[in-house]
Short mmCIF file of C-alpha atoms and ligand atoms in Angstrom, two decimals:
data_model
loop_
_atom_site.label_atom_id
_atom_site.label_comp_id
_atom_site.label_asym_id
_atom_site.label_seq_id
_atom_site.Cartn_x
_atom_site.Cartn_y
_atom_site.Cartn_z
CA MET A 53 23.48 55.30 32.61
CA SER A 54 26.02 57.84 31.44
CA VAL A 55 25.36 60.18 28.55
CA ASP A 56 28.49 58.82 26.99
CA ASP A 57 27.13 55.48 25.88
CA TRP A 58 27.97 54.94 22.21
CA TRP A 59 24.41 54.00 21.29
CA GLN A 60 23.21 57.37 22.57
CA ARG A 61 25.73 59.56 20.78
CA GLY A 62 26.06 57.40 17.71
CA VAL A 63 24.28 57.09 14.39
CA VAL A 64 22.99 53.67 13.36
CA TYR A 65 22.95 52.62 9.69
CA GLN A 66 20.73 49.77 8.53
CA ILE A 67 22.08 47.45 5.85
CA TYR A 68 19.71 45.13 4.03
CA PRO A 69 22.41 42.61 3.13
CA ARG A 70 20.70 41.19 0.03
CA SER A 71 20.79 44.64 -1.54
CA PHE A 72 23.95 46.35 -0.33
CA ALA A 73 26.82 44.93 -2.38
CA ASP A 74 27.31 41.65 -4.23
CA SER A 75 30.95 40.52 -4.23
CA ASN A 76 30.53 37.15 -5.98
CA GLY A 77 28.30 38.00 -8.93
CA ASP A 78 25.20 35.99 -8.01
CA GLY A 79 22.92 39.03 -7.98
CA VAL A 80 22.46 38.99 -4.19
CA GLY A 81 24.46 41.09 -1.74
CA ASP A 82 26.80 39.40 0.74
CA LEU A 83 29.10 39.94 3.72
CA ALA A 84 32.23 40.33 1.60
CA GLY A 85 30.41 43.06 -0.31
CA ILE A 86 29.75 44.89 2.94
CA ILE A 87 33.44 44.59 3.90
CA GLU A 88 34.42 46.07 0.53
CA HIS A 89 32.22 49.10 1.17
CA LEU A 90 33.14 49.94 4.75
CA ASP A 91 34.99 52.97 3.38
CA HIS A 92 31.69 54.48 2.38
CA LEU A 93 30.34 54.06 5.90
CA GLU A 94 33.47 55.51 7.42
CA THR A 95 33.25 58.54 5.12
CA LEU A 96 29.60 58.92 5.96
CA GLY A 97 30.57 58.93 9.61
CA VAL A 98 28.09 56.46 11.09
CA ASP A 99 28.88 54.61 14.31
CA ALA A 100 27.10 51.28 13.93
CA ILE A 101 25.73 49.02 11.25
CA TRP A 102 22.64 46.91 11.79
CA LEU A 103 22.38 43.97 9.41
CA SER A 104 18.99 42.55 8.51
CA PRO A 105 19.11 38.73 8.93
CA ILE A 106 22.08 36.85 7.51
CA TYR A 107 21.19 33.41 8.90
CA PRO A 108 20.41 30.20 7.00
CA SER A 109 16.85 30.54 5.75
CA PRO A 110 14.58 29.23 2.99
CA MET A 111 14.14 32.96 2.21
CA LYS A 112 10.36 32.84 2.11
CA ASP A 113 10.49 36.18 3.93
CA PHE A 114 14.03 37.00 2.81
CA GLY A 115 15.78 35.92 5.97
CA TYR A 116 13.10 36.71 8.54
CA ASP A 117 12.33 32.97 8.37
CA VAL A 118 15.36 31.57 10.17
CA SER A 119 16.21 27.86 9.94
CA ASP A 120 19.44 28.08 11.96
CA TYR A 121 20.06 30.92 14.39
CA THR A 122 23.79 30.32 14.74
CA GLY A 123 24.94 30.13 11.15
CA VAL A 124 25.33 32.29 8.07
CA HIS A 125 23.39 31.64 4.86
CA PRO A 126 25.82 30.59 2.09
CA LEU A 127 24.33 33.34 -0.10
CA PHE A 128 25.86 35.84 2.33
CA GLY A 129 29.08 33.92 3.06
CA SER A 130 30.31 31.96 6.05
CA LEU A 131 30.87 32.41 9.77
CA GLU A 132 34.50 33.19 8.91
CA ASP A 133 33.31 36.00 6.63
CA PHE A 134 31.16 37.24 9.46
CA ASP A 135 34.11 37.23 11.87
CA GLN A 136 36.10 39.15 9.28
CA LEU A 137 33.33 41.69 8.94
CA VAL A 138 33.21 42.22 12.70
CA ALA A 139 36.99 42.60 12.85
CA ALA A 140 37.08 44.99 9.88
CA ALA A 141 34.20 47.04 11.24
CA HIS A 142 35.68 47.22 14.72
CA ALA A 143 39.03 48.27 13.26
CA ARG A 144 37.16 51.30 11.89
CA LYS A 145 35.35 51.87 15.18
CA LEU A 146 32.09 50.71 13.68
CA LYS A 147 29.82 48.64 15.91
CA VAL A 148 27.94 45.66 14.47
CA ILE A 149 24.31 45.00 15.39
CA LEU A 150 22.53 41.83 14.29
CA ASP A 151 18.86 41.26 13.64
CA PHE A 152 17.43 38.76 16.12
CA VAL A 153 14.18 37.08 15.06
CA PRO A 154 12.70 35.51 18.20
CA ASN A 155 8.97 35.52 17.45
CA HIS A 156 9.04 32.78 14.83
CA THR A 157 11.36 30.34 13.14
CA SER A 158 11.21 29.03 9.61
CA ASP A 159 9.04 25.93 9.19
CA GLN A 160 12.34 24.30 8.19
CA HIS A 161 13.91 24.94 11.59
CA PRO A 162 14.52 21.64 13.41
CA TRP A 163 12.57 22.92 16.44
CA PHE A 164 9.43 23.15 14.35
CA ARG A 165 10.07 19.97 12.40
CA GLU A 166 10.62 18.00 15.60
CA SER A 167 7.62 19.49 17.40
CA ARG A 168 4.99 17.93 15.23
CA ASP A 169 3.39 15.07 17.21
CA PRO A 170 0.11 13.82 15.75
CA ALA A 171 -2.92 14.95 17.77
CA ALA A 172 -6.69 15.12 17.57
CA GLY A 173 -8.15 17.39 14.89
CA GLY A 174 -10.68 20.25 15.19
CA GLY A 175 -11.03 23.71 13.68
CA PRO A 176 -8.68 26.67 14.09
CA PRO A 177 -8.65 27.70 17.77
CA ASN A 178 -9.74 31.31 17.20
CA ASN A 179 -9.90 34.23 14.77
CA TRP A 180 -6.27 35.40 14.91
CA LEU A 181 -4.97 36.80 11.62
CA SER A 182 -1.60 36.81 9.91
CA CYS A 183 0.08 40.19 9.33
CA PHE A 184 0.82 38.91 5.84
CA GLY A 185 -2.79 38.17 4.87
CA GLY A 186 -5.39 35.55 5.75
CA SER A 187 -5.80 33.45 8.86
CA GLY A 188 -2.92 33.15 11.30
CA TRP A 189 -3.65 29.44 11.68
CA GLN A 190 -2.27 26.71 9.49
CA LEU A 191 -3.44 23.11 9.59
CA ASP A 192 -0.39 20.90 9.63
CA ALA A 193 -1.24 17.80 7.60
CA GLN A 194 1.40 15.73 9.36
CA THR A 195 0.03 16.29 12.86
CA GLY A 196 -3.58 17.20 12.26
CA GLN A 197 -2.91 20.22 14.50
CA TYR A 198 -3.09 23.92 13.82
CA TYR A 199 -0.14 26.15 14.50
CA TYR A 200 -0.12 29.94 14.71
CA HIS A 201 1.97 32.12 12.43
CA ALA A 202 1.84 35.88 12.88
CA PHE A 203 3.51 36.16 9.45
CA LEU A 204 3.79 33.50 6.72
CA PRO A 205 2.69 29.88 7.25
CA GLU A 206 6.39 29.14 6.71
CA GLN A 207 7.14 31.24 9.83
CA PRO A 208 5.60 29.34 12.77
CA ASP A 209 5.56 31.34 16.01
CA LEU A 210 7.65 30.18 18.93
CA ASN A 211 6.09 29.67 22.35
CA TRP A 212 7.94 32.01 24.68
CA ARG A 213 5.98 30.63 27.62
CA ASN A 214 8.11 27.49 27.27
CA PRO A 215 11.29 27.84 29.39
CA GLU A 216 13.20 25.68 26.92
CA VAL A 217 12.52 28.21 24.18
CA VAL A 218 13.78 31.01 26.42
CA GLU A 219 16.97 29.13 27.28
CA ALA A 220 17.64 28.15 23.67
CA MET A 221 17.19 31.72 22.46
CA LEU A 222 19.40 33.14 25.19
CA GLY A 223 22.01 30.65 24.01
CA VAL A 224 21.66 32.07 20.49
CA LEU A 225 22.33 35.58 21.77
CA ARG A 226 25.36 34.37 23.74
CA PHE A 227 26.73 32.72 20.61
CA TRP A 228 26.79 36.04 18.76
CA LEU A 229 27.78 38.20 21.73
CA ASP A 230 30.80 35.96 22.26
CA ARG A 231 31.72 36.58 18.62
CA GLY A 232 31.87 40.30 19.31
CA VAL A 233 28.45 41.49 18.19
CA ASP A 234 27.58 44.84 19.77
CA GLY A 235 23.85 44.44 20.02
CA PHE A 236 20.61 43.26 18.50
CA ARG A 237 17.66 44.75 16.76
CA VAL A 238 14.86 42.46 17.90
CA ASP A 239 12.27 41.65 15.27
CA VAL A 240 8.61 42.26 16.25
CA LEU A 241 9.45 42.41 19.93
CA TRP A 242 5.88 43.28 20.89
CA HIS A 243 4.55 40.07 19.32
CA LEU A 244 6.44 37.52 21.41
CA VAL A 245 3.69 36.50 23.86
CA LYS A 246 0.10 35.59 23.03
CA ASP A 247 -2.97 35.14 25.19
CA GLU A 248 -2.69 31.97 27.23
CA ASP A 249 -6.40 31.23 26.77
CA PHE A 250 -6.37 31.83 23.02
CA ARG A 251 -9.20 34.37 23.18
CA ASP A 252 -10.43 35.96 19.94
CA ASN A 253 -9.16 39.37 18.90
CA PRO A 254 -12.01 41.94 18.77
CA SER A 255 -12.98 43.46 15.44
CA ASN A 256 -11.75 46.94 14.55
CA PRO A 257 -14.66 49.34 13.99
CA ALA A 258 -12.41 51.68 11.98
CA TRP A 259 -11.54 49.05 9.38
CA ARG A 260 -12.97 49.44 5.87
CA PRO A 261 -12.64 47.23 2.78
CA GLY A 262 -9.53 48.21 0.84
CA MET A 263 -7.49 48.62 4.03
CA ASP A 264 -4.82 46.14 5.11
CA PRO A 265 -6.87 43.02 5.99
CA TYR A 266 -4.75 42.41 9.12
CA GLN A 267 -6.20 45.61 10.57
CA ALA A 268 -9.72 44.18 10.52
CA LEU A 269 -9.06 42.96 14.08
CA VAL A 270 -7.45 44.74 17.03
CA PRO A 271 -4.58 42.43 18.02
CA VAL A 272 -4.95 42.76 21.79
CA GLN A 273 -4.61 39.01 22.40
CA THR A 274 -1.63 38.51 20.10
CA THR A 275 0.61 41.53 20.72
CA ASP A 276 1.86 43.75 23.56
CA ARG A 277 0.80 41.26 26.25
CA PRO A 278 2.02 42.33 29.72
CA GLU A 279 4.10 39.13 30.03
CA VAL A 280 6.38 40.24 27.18
CA GLN A 281 8.04 42.72 29.54
CA ASP A 282 9.62 39.88 31.54
CA ILE A 283 11.15 38.55 28.37
CA VAL A 284 12.51 41.92 27.35
CA ALA A 285 14.07 42.27 30.80
CA ARG A 286 15.55 38.76 30.50
CA LEU A 287 17.16 39.62 27.14
CA ARG A 288 18.54 42.84 28.60
CA ARG A 289 20.00 41.05 31.64
CA LEU A 290 21.91 38.81 29.30
CA LEU A 291 23.27 41.72 27.26
CA ASP A 292 24.34 43.45 30.45
CA GLU A 293 26.63 40.51 31.23
CA TYR A 294 28.71 41.97 28.38
CA ASP A 295 30.15 45.48 28.01
CA GLU A 296 28.40 48.23 26.07
CA ARG A 297 25.87 46.15 24.17
CA VAL A 298 22.58 47.55 22.91
CA LEU A 299 19.08 46.11 22.72
CA ILE A 300 16.89 47.73 20.09
CA GLY A 301 13.26 46.72 19.80
CA GLU A 302 11.16 46.78 16.67
CA ILE A 303 7.84 47.90 18.12
CA TYR A 304 4.98 49.54 16.24
CA LEU A 305 2.79 50.90 19.04
CA PRO A 306 1.36 54.23 20.18
CA VAL A 307 3.85 56.22 22.24
CA GLU A 308 2.36 55.55 25.68
CA ARG A 309 2.65 51.79 25.11
CA LEU A 310 5.95 52.00 23.23
CA VAL A 311 7.80 53.63 26.12
CA LYS A 312 6.93 50.71 28.42
CA TYR A 313 9.59 48.78 26.52
CA TYR A 314 12.31 50.83 28.19
CA GLY A 315 11.39 48.59 31.13
CA VAL A 316 11.00 49.30 34.79
CA ASN A 317 14.12 51.14 36.00
CA LEU A 318 15.62 51.01 32.50
CA ARG A 319 15.78 47.21 32.59
CA GLY A 320 14.25 46.81 29.12
CA ALA A 321 15.36 47.85 25.64
CA GLN A 322 17.70 50.86 25.44
CA LEU A 323 16.10 51.86 22.15
CA PRO A 324 12.48 50.88 21.50
CA PHE A 325 12.32 52.03 17.89
CA ASN A 326 10.26 55.19 17.50
CA PHE A 327 8.62 55.02 14.07
CA GLN A 328 6.50 58.13 14.33
CA LEU A 329 8.30 59.99 11.54
CA VAL A 330 7.69 57.04 9.26
CA HIS A 331 3.94 57.52 9.41
CA ALA A 332 3.70 61.26 10.00
CA PRO A 333 1.92 63.49 7.52
CA TRP A 334 4.76 65.73 6.34
CA ASN A 335 3.85 69.13 7.68
CA ALA A 336 5.25 71.27 10.48
CA PRO A 337 2.25 71.31 12.88
CA GLN A 338 1.81 67.52 12.77
CA ILE A 339 5.48 66.83 13.28
CA ALA A 340 5.64 69.39 16.09
CA ARG A 341 2.68 67.64 17.72
CA LEU A 342 4.26 64.22 17.55
CA ILE A 343 7.54 65.53 18.98
CA GLU A 344 5.58 67.22 21.77
CA GLU A 345 3.91 63.93 22.52
CA TYR A 346 7.05 61.78 22.35
CA GLU A 347 9.60 63.98 24.14
CA PRO A 348 7.85 64.14 27.54
CA SER A 349 6.84 60.46 27.31
CA VAL A 350 10.50 59.46 27.38
CA ALA A 351 11.41 59.60 31.08
CA ALA A 352 14.49 61.42 32.35
CA LYS A 353 16.97 58.59 32.06
CA GLU A 354 15.44 56.88 29.07
CA TRP A 355 16.91 57.79 25.73
CA PRO A 356 14.87 58.77 22.65
CA ASN A 357 15.46 57.62 19.09
CA TRP A 358 14.16 58.44 15.63
CA VAL A 359 13.77 56.55 12.36
CA LEU A 360 12.85 57.79 8.87
CA GLY A 361 12.70 54.53 7.02
CA ASN A 362 13.54 50.85 6.90
CA HIS A 363 13.13 47.76 4.74
CA ASP A 364 9.38 47.60 5.47
CA GLN A 365 8.48 51.21 4.67
CA HIS A 366 8.37 53.33 1.55
CA ARG A 367 11.52 55.39 1.19
CA ILE A 368 11.58 58.88 2.63
CA ALA A 369 12.54 60.47 -0.73
CA SER A 370 9.44 58.91 -2.28
CA ARG A 371 7.20 59.86 0.60
CA VAL A 372 8.17 63.54 0.81
CA GLY A 373 10.04 64.26 -2.43
CA ALA A 374 13.71 64.95 -3.10
CA ALA A 375 13.78 68.49 -1.73
CA GLN A 376 12.06 67.65 1.54
CA ALA A 377 14.16 64.50 1.94
CA ARG A 378 17.05 66.89 2.65
CA VAL A 379 15.01 68.65 5.32
CA ALA A 380 14.06 65.24 6.72
CA ALA A 381 17.76 64.32 6.96
CA MET A 382 18.44 67.46 8.97
CA LEU A 383 15.47 66.70 11.21
CA LEU A 384 16.57 63.11 11.83
CA LEU A 385 20.12 64.11 12.69
CA THR A 386 19.27 67.03 14.99
CA LEU A 387 16.35 65.74 17.04
CA ARG A 388 17.24 64.54 20.53
CA GLY A 389 17.99 60.84 20.37
CA THR A 390 19.73 58.14 18.39
CA PRO A 391 19.06 58.33 14.63
CA THR A 392 18.83 55.23 12.45
CA LEU A 393 19.47 55.65 8.72
CA TYR A 394 18.34 53.24 6.05
CA TYR A 395 20.90 52.31 3.40
CA GLY A 396 20.56 54.41 0.27
CA ASP A 397 18.67 57.23 1.96
CA GLU A 398 22.01 59.03 2.20
CA ILE A 399 22.00 59.39 -1.60
CA GLY A 400 18.28 60.04 -1.85
CA MET A 401 17.33 56.65 -3.27
CA ARG A 402 13.67 56.38 -4.13
CA ASP A 403 11.20 53.49 -4.22
CA VAL A 404 11.52 51.57 -7.47
CA ASP A 405 8.49 50.38 -9.46
CA ILE A 406 8.63 46.61 -9.57
CA PRO A 407 7.22 45.03 -12.73
CA PRO A 408 4.72 42.24 -11.94
CA GLY A 409 7.11 39.55 -13.15
CA ARG A 410 9.80 40.65 -10.68
CA VAL A 411 7.80 40.83 -7.48
CA GLN A 412 9.64 39.05 -4.69
CA ASP A 413 7.95 40.10 -1.47
CA PRO A 414 5.37 37.59 -0.19
CA VAL A 415 3.27 40.46 1.15
CA GLU A 416 2.73 41.83 -2.36
CA ARG A 417 1.92 38.34 -3.60
CA ASN A 418 -0.57 37.64 -0.78
CA VAL A 419 -2.18 41.07 -0.55
CA PRO A 420 -1.62 42.55 -4.01
CA GLY A 421 -2.37 46.05 -5.17
CA LEU A 422 -2.69 47.82 -1.80
CA GLY A 423 0.84 49.23 -1.86
CA LEU A 424 1.86 46.96 1.03
CA GLY A 425 4.68 45.21 -0.89
CA ARG A 426 8.19 46.04 0.30
CA ASP A 427 10.29 45.35 -2.79
CA PRO A 428 10.30 49.03 -3.91
CA GLU A 429 12.39 50.09 -0.89
CA ARG A 430 14.71 47.07 -1.01
CA THR A 431 16.35 47.58 -4.41
CA PRO A 432 20.13 47.39 -4.94
CA MET A 433 22.35 50.10 -3.51
CA GLN A 434 23.43 52.52 -6.24
CA TRP A 435 27.21 52.70 -6.03
CA ASN A 436 28.16 54.09 -9.43
CA ALA A 437 27.04 54.58 -13.04
CA GLU A 438 28.34 51.21 -14.24
CA ALA A 439 26.18 48.21 -15.09
CA HIS A 440 23.77 47.26 -12.29
CA ALA A 441 24.82 50.44 -10.47
CA GLY A 442 28.07 48.77 -9.39
CA PHE A 443 26.04 46.57 -7.04
CA SER A 444 26.82 43.35 -8.93
CA THR A 445 28.21 42.00 -12.17
CA HIS A 446 24.99 40.03 -12.59
CA GLU A 447 21.32 40.96 -12.95
CA PRO A 448 20.34 41.70 -9.32
CA TRP A 449 17.54 39.93 -7.45
CA LEU A 450 15.46 43.15 -7.61
CA PRO A 451 15.66 45.75 -10.38
CA VAL A 452 18.02 48.69 -10.04
CA ALA A 453 16.45 52.18 -10.00
CA PRO A 454 16.19 53.64 -13.51
CA ASP A 455 17.94 56.87 -12.40
CA TYR A 456 21.02 55.12 -11.00
CA ARG A 457 23.41 56.81 -13.45
CA GLU A 458 22.65 60.16 -11.82
CA VAL A 459 21.80 58.99 -8.30
CA ASN A 460 24.77 57.05 -6.98
CA VAL A 461 27.55 57.22 -4.43
CA ALA A 462 30.38 57.91 -6.90
CA VAL A 463 28.64 60.90 -8.50
CA GLN A 464 27.53 62.33 -5.18
CA ARG A 465 30.90 61.89 -3.52
CA ASP A 466 32.34 64.45 -5.92
CA ALA A 467 29.37 66.81 -6.11
CA ALA A 468 29.62 69.72 -3.69
CA LYS A 469 25.88 70.00 -3.00
CA SER A 470 24.75 66.39 -3.18
CA MET A 471 22.56 64.59 -0.70
CA LEU A 472 25.56 62.49 0.29
CA ARG A 473 27.57 65.65 1.09
CA LEU A 474 24.65 66.87 3.18
CA TYR A 475 24.59 63.64 5.20
CA VAL A 476 28.37 63.75 5.65
CA GLU A 477 28.23 67.37 6.86
CA LEU A 478 25.28 66.71 9.16
CA ILE A 479 26.93 63.74 10.82
CA ALA A 480 30.29 65.52 11.07
CA LEU A 481 28.72 68.59 12.68
CA ARG A 482 26.77 66.48 15.11
CA ARG A 483 29.78 64.44 16.14
CA GLY A 484 31.76 67.38 17.39
CA GLU A 485 28.93 69.04 19.29
CA ALA A 486 27.65 67.79 22.61
CA ALA A 487 24.54 69.96 22.27
CA LEU A 488 23.51 68.09 19.12
CA GLU A 489 24.56 64.64 20.29
CA VAL A 490 23.20 64.58 23.80
CA GLY A 491 21.95 68.09 24.60
CA ARG A 492 18.55 69.23 25.77
CA PHE A 493 15.72 69.93 23.35
CA GLU A 494 13.27 72.79 23.27
CA LEU A 495 10.59 73.16 20.64
CA MET A 496 9.87 76.72 19.51
CA LYS A 497 6.54 78.23 18.62
CA THR A 498 6.52 79.03 14.90
CA GLY A 499 4.12 79.91 12.12
CA ASP A 500 2.97 77.70 9.27
CA ASP A 501 5.42 75.40 7.56
CA VAL A 502 8.35 76.05 9.91
CA LEU A 503 9.49 73.57 12.51
CA ALA A 504 12.10 75.00 14.86
CA TYR A 505 13.86 73.91 18.02
CA VAL A 506 16.91 74.65 20.10
CA ARG A 507 19.52 72.15 21.27
CA ARG A 508 21.55 73.09 24.34
CA GLY A 509 24.48 71.34 25.92
CA ARG A 510 24.57 70.70 29.61
CA ARG A 511 27.68 72.80 30.13
CA GLU A 512 29.24 75.66 28.17
CA GLU A 513 28.95 74.07 24.74
CA SER A 514 27.53 75.89 21.72
CA GLU A 515 23.78 76.17 21.40
CA PHE A 516 22.01 75.55 18.12
CA LEU A 517 18.75 76.61 16.60
CA ILE A 518 17.41 74.26 13.97
CA ALA A 519 14.87 75.85 11.64
CA LEU A 520 13.22 73.70 8.99
CA ASN A 521 10.96 74.94 6.23
CA LEU A 522 8.64 72.07 5.39
CA GLY A 523 6.88 74.15 2.79
CA THR A 524 7.55 75.37 -0.72
CA GLU A 525 7.39 79.11 0.01
CA PRO A 526 10.15 81.18 1.63
CA ARG A 527 9.61 81.79 5.37
CA THR A 528 11.17 83.99 8.02
CA LEU A 529 11.63 83.14 11.66
CA ALA A 530 12.43 85.69 14.34
CA LEU A 531 15.75 85.13 16.06
CA ALA A 532 16.38 86.61 19.49
CA GLY A 533 20.04 87.59 19.39
CA GLY A 534 22.35 86.52 16.62
CA GLY A 535 24.18 83.54 15.29
CA THR A 536 25.89 82.05 12.29
CA VAL A 537 24.72 79.42 9.85
CA ALA A 538 26.53 76.19 10.67
CA LEU A 539 24.79 74.24 7.91
CA SER A 540 22.06 74.73 5.34
CA THR A 541 20.38 71.82 3.55
CA HIS A 542 21.31 73.71 0.35
CA LEU A 543 25.00 73.47 1.33
CA ASP A 544 25.67 77.16 0.93
CA ARG A 545 25.43 80.12 3.37
CA TRP A 546 28.49 78.76 5.21
CA LEU A 547 29.13 80.88 8.32
CA GLU A 548 26.58 83.49 7.19
CA PRO A 549 26.00 85.87 10.12
CA LEU A 550 22.38 86.23 11.24
CA ALA A 551 20.81 88.92 13.40
CA GLY A 552 17.17 89.24 14.42
CA GLU A 553 15.78 86.71 11.93
CA VAL A 554 16.39 83.53 10.01
CA ARG A 555 15.30 83.60 6.40
CA LEU A 556 14.54 80.22 4.94
CA ARG A 557 14.18 79.50 1.27
CA ALA A 558 11.61 76.99 0.02
CA ASP A 559 12.46 73.48 1.27
CA GLU A 560 15.40 74.76 3.27
CA GLY A 561 16.57 73.78 6.70
CA VAL A 562 19.38 75.49 8.60
CA ILE A 563 21.36 74.81 11.72
CA VAL A 564 22.30 78.09 13.38
CA ARG A 565 25.08 78.28 15.92
CA LEU A 566 23.66 80.78 18.39
CA ALA A 567 25.85 83.60 19.62
CA ALA A 568 26.87 83.12 23.23
CA ARG A 569 24.75 85.18 25.60
CA ALA A 570 26.67 87.89 27.44
C1 LIG B 623 9.45 42.68 10.80
C2 LIG B 623 10.52 42.74 9.75
O1 LIG B 623 11.07 44.01 9.72
C3 LIG B 623 9.86 42.33 8.45
O2 LIG B 623 10.68 42.57 7.35
C4 LIG B 623 9.47 40.89 8.56
O3 LIG B 623 8.80 40.49 7.39
C5 LIG B 623 8.56 40.65 9.76
N1 LIG B 623 9.02 41.32 10.93
C6 LIG B 623 8.49 39.19 10.09
O4 LIG B 623 9.72 38.77 10.62
#
């Protein structure tokens, strides 16, 4: 593996297609809308877009219930539109990554519909739960049999122990790879294989009423089974028949189990998503601790990655506040490893309160009131101050944020100190500097509130100190030698010379270009 692979140097940007841009005025985003806004992504400077599912689907889980793996839902457009998107993206040197949903189909997929032979009855085979509330077993009236669904009853799980399933799904990947797709983000990769003997999951002693009901059991029989590694390796072998394709795994596991998904001898996923920043308490010691745990767990030739948010998690600006969201952006784009941005985070979009009558997410409907619903982070992209934030000419499928007249791309494009300018500067600085893109990483010892680390290139490139104040009081960090400010989250202090110390204002992060040692 060379350090020059695009998915190592590059920045990935997640698009939730329903909410990015609606070109035909039906209130739901589409592929043509994405094509119309590629300029924004080019200006931002990202290298790849990952699209959440665009396939035909009854939309019970908004596309994660796929009824045809090799088509495009008419809401989003057509296969021709998709080909146009790939061509337009590639013309701008943007890679295109698709979401691949191999754990389950929709109950409207022909594979499920055709699989239902009548059989003898009986109770549910065991205690397995659904991540989306209630039992994971559904009695199918037509067959008298139960089937397992890790998510909605309308999302029956596939049986990856069946070689025909494996072959069919590899065929799906080939279909898209042959159309020029640059990789896949694989949905719930760690769920694909379940216990062959259908043993019960043990109960979780840490679970208390009021917590997510799925967590009442420890899912040892339904997730992260050893056999899944063969499947990951099989998917990777297929991608390696093509040039420069990437396999990204959605995996929520503790670090020591997560890193197994790199595979033996790097034959697994290039990027098993690292979601630690999504769940981290936002303070310097805790984040330092999780970096110290993750960094050495990633073996020499494996490549790290970092994520701040996605379509299943509350937005970073809501989790840590607007000021710290800027510090978080600097953290994401200067840690060692591939960063993935979530659409709208580049303008500081926040979670939106969804009135009861407008709830769309089945999780909120099934498990209400626990804050598990995902609509708040899926609201329409805020493009400008016009009606519906320039997302659509029609009332969108989810409400637009009330502050969209102030928080939008058009306003921030022209504002010298906006969040969007910060993202543009961060990505631009990173792109030109090998130390930031692929350099080594060294965490520094600091006092309260400050997280600091050095990035060093392998050769004679510049070295950088990144100092982040996660607190609301000014802090000072000692600096051996001197340097100049390459970037502050406040977008001032340009080229300010530093000697002996780095002063940080409240909620400020800086990237310091260190003076070359004599
Ligand atoms: C993970 C996806 O990110 C989420 O949105 C979806 O609901 C589940 N997998 C089921 O596919």
